[in-house]
């Protein structure tokens, strides 16, 4: 077994906090007070807090603070206390409480969650359809690192539904999720420390401290979280516990407000992860990708081949019913590979086959045994990984928000000038992950690594990003008066990366690879050099109130996205992987735009695209408690270029275009307070027209697999969302949420090859496959029905004892499709049938009148087993893996406030 040992865990705690503090001071010293600003869309003011006097929730969906019930947009919002009461600790916990929200584990990796709202999400390798913002900054995508981090010391979370492209920029075709952390408070010393422990050896420590530095002028807030948990999936071959948690994060926030009209708010945050990775379980395996290995060639130099197992071999570009020529089996590839490695040397060919054939035979036997175990009812908390997996890295982000409020300026109202700047860095981000859950190195992917002296080693060059490599800046100017609210702004984001290497991808037990030493894995893709991407947007939005009951809102944004890069094949040397321009020549199927004689490398196809977003809304309030609104919006998700492949596969496409969404939403928001029952009932209906839909497709590329993005079709989505809350007195509350989503493709030309497990034979005895219409493909990430009930009852509430309360959440959803390539597979293992989960909580707040809160929390009480992500490589590699939701988790927690 090859060694994938990576450097020991970073010494985090005090040293990292001290270094971070020094970095913050240094950064503050170099950033002018008028600091640049950020956002991949606009910035969100601080708010979204829930009061207990009138149940009003303040949100910032239109980039200003206003009541949730006054916003002509469907929004689900959670305050600090609501997050705690509902035990929302990670992004996955949001699903059970947010209508229309789904989170799919991309590539079957638990730490890489893809958000879907109203049917809008992402496919592998594309921009998201839902963007997460933290403190007014769209989260920077951190390769090899993941995004499923712990929620702690948050002021609020807001989930905005529908296209948000005017104020929040590109890639918000489905919506946006806004996270706002706790802001330092001037003149106060306060904070908390909270500890949790539970099953699977779970331990978590969270703390926050607010300190006044200069009375009424400067305040500092420091918060941190340390999480440990043993993995709940165990490899049968290595004994490694997968799906563990081993991470630390921190946040240092500095607020400087010397006057009422000037504020400087700076946040420096970081996270370190050193985990084993996700426990992917094999779902399906097609041995026809591993047909019997032939013996030595006959006297004429020919091999004799025959298919095995009675299953079809995938022919990427044949017609339905066409026979499979004898040149497609992987036994032929092995014979051809050994022939290339030993030209004119039959004995060498035979020795090569003798060395490599047992690898394929061993993989076939082991994979079929694992497939039989799982299908026979074997535990999904076991898998067959034969390599030690890991996910490691550190990331930091600096955000600086400068706000100037000079006062009222005539009819323009109270003026606000805001600048938001952010940049991040990534250190030692690397991973080794099993994509399909197959044994013996089949679809095992190593990122952020090099190959030195025939062994995989970590590579800082391929996995690191420096401050300044990726930064964004947004400047906003707005005003507010009784008659008019307005906001204009400009956004700029720049990403540069000098060198990036594709993954080392192990397939077929490394038997078919010649790019690296035997047993290491194949070089996938090419070097990407001097990558540079720029995203710009100019936007404005205006709300006019001709009467005190009627409001009209209109907004527009013009965006431009460019990307340039160079590419070169990778070659393995004793010193490591190197780009080799000399062996690359523009040819048929190449995506070079200039000769290597000009640049030295192949210039990848440049992308220069522009698109517009807009929104228009009319809302009417016949009474203070009732809002009726109509909204029409347009948003887009940018296109791009598919990275060049080392071996250009059949069907390769150089670029893909933006996808566009137009939606129409009608809604009613109603507050009620009658008969001792108060609360709200919000309902929204929407219709979405979806064009140039981007989807992922995997193509066989020699001995590996190549994944590209294509614009495939058009679709329509209709849906209804219901969000209610009933408060019976001051002790019992009941919330009911429901959404119905009906997506369907309206056009999707072409046919897909159906990879049958029992195709039968043609008259001549050759196997055949059939084709199915693409338009019949299921719509991924979008269950038709989602329903949840949330209840909380305070049994005791007194000054002497505090509050003792019981709460629960039941969530149910119908079938959801997780697999972009499901149409091509026989067992449809990427479809998760409908299921329900139950979460329970008991809490004792202000324990015996003290600032101490105790709680017991249980999630997935009934131990429901359900998939949250799949990696379907059946069309390309004959294997498919799935990732399952967490088992029952029980935690005990105590929080002391001061």
Short mmCIF file of N, CA and C in Angstrom, two decimals, residues 25 52 90 105 157 183 234 262 291 299 311 315 372 393 628 675 722 729 791 797 824 832 864:
data_model
loop_
_atom_site.label_atom_id
_atom_site.label_comp_id
_atom_site.label_asym_id
_atom_site.label_seq_id
_atom_site.Cartn_x
_atom_site.Cartn_y
_atom_site.Cartn_z
N UNK A 25 -3.25 43.26 13.47
CA UNK A 25 -2.68 44.58 13.76
C UNK A 25 -1.91 45.09 12.55
N UNK A 52 -38.45 39.67 21.51
CA UNK A 52 -39.44 38.88 22.21
C UNK A 52 -40.67 39.68 22.56
N UNK A 90 -24.62 23.45 11.90
CA UNK A 90 -23.94 23.45 10.61
C UNK A 90 -24.97 23.75 9.53
N UNK A 105 -24.25 16.78 -0.95
CA UNK A 105 -22.81 16.66 -0.77
C UNK A 105 -22.16 16.46 -2.14
N UNK A 157 -28.93 34.20 10.72
CA UNK A 157 -28.83 33.58 9.40
C UNK A 157 -30.09 33.94 8.65
N UNK A 183 -21.21 41.13 16.41
CA UNK A 183 -20.38 42.32 16.27
C UNK A 183 -19.94 42.81 17.65
N UNK A 234 -16.45 3.12 9.24
CA UNK A 234 -15.16 2.45 9.43
C UNK A 234 -14.79 1.68 8.18
N UNK A 262 -18.88 57.78 11.56
CA UNK A 262 -17.79 56.97 10.99
C UNK A 262 -17.65 55.66 11.77
N UNK A 291 -12.96 -6.51 -18.13
CA UNK A 291 -13.16 -7.80 -18.76
C UNK A 291 -11.90 -8.66 -18.62
N UNK A 299 0.71 -15.88 -32.71
CA UNK A 299 1.83 -15.71 -33.63
C UNK A 299 1.69 -14.49 -34.51
N UNK A 311 -22.97 -8.31 -18.76
CA UNK A 311 -23.35 -6.91 -18.67
C UNK A 311 -22.73 -6.14 -19.84
N UNK A 315 -20.13 1.99 -24.72
CA UNK A 315 -19.58 2.53 -25.95
C UNK A 315 -20.04 3.98 -26.05
N UNK A 372 -22.01 -6.89 -3.21
CA UNK A 372 -22.93 -7.90 -2.68
C UNK A 372 -23.18 -7.67 -1.19
N UNK A 393 -5.95 21.18 5.94
CA UNK A 393 -5.69 22.52 5.46
C UNK A 393 -6.05 23.59 6.46
N UNK A 628 -49.12 42.21 0.60
CA UNK A 628 -49.37 41.49 -0.65
C UNK A 628 -48.34 41.98 -1.66
N UNK A 675 -57.35 35.95 20.01
CA UNK A 675 -57.72 34.85 20.88
C UNK A 675 -56.56 34.28 21.66
N UNK A 722 -44.96 27.54 2.16
CA UNK A 722 -45.77 27.96 3.31
C UNK A 722 -44.88 27.98 4.54
N UNK A 729 -49.97 31.79 23.95
CA UNK A 729 -49.46 32.36 25.18
C UNK A 729 -47.96 32.55 25.10
N UNK A 791 -42.07 22.28 17.28
CA UNK A 791 -42.84 22.60 18.47
C UNK A 791 -41.90 22.83 19.66
N UNK A 797 -41.20 28.25 33.91
CA UNK A 797 -40.60 29.53 33.62
C UNK A 797 -40.75 30.42 34.85
N UNK A 824 -28.40 7.18 -17.04
CA UNK A 824 -27.58 6.19 -17.72
C UNK A 824 -27.41 4.90 -16.93
N UNK A 832 -32.77 8.96 -3.83
CA UNK A 832 -33.09 8.68 -2.44
C UNK A 832 -34.59 8.79 -2.26
N UNK A 864 -32.67 7.01 10.92
CA UNK A 864 -33.01 6.88 9.51
C UNK A 864 -31.74 6.90 8.66
#
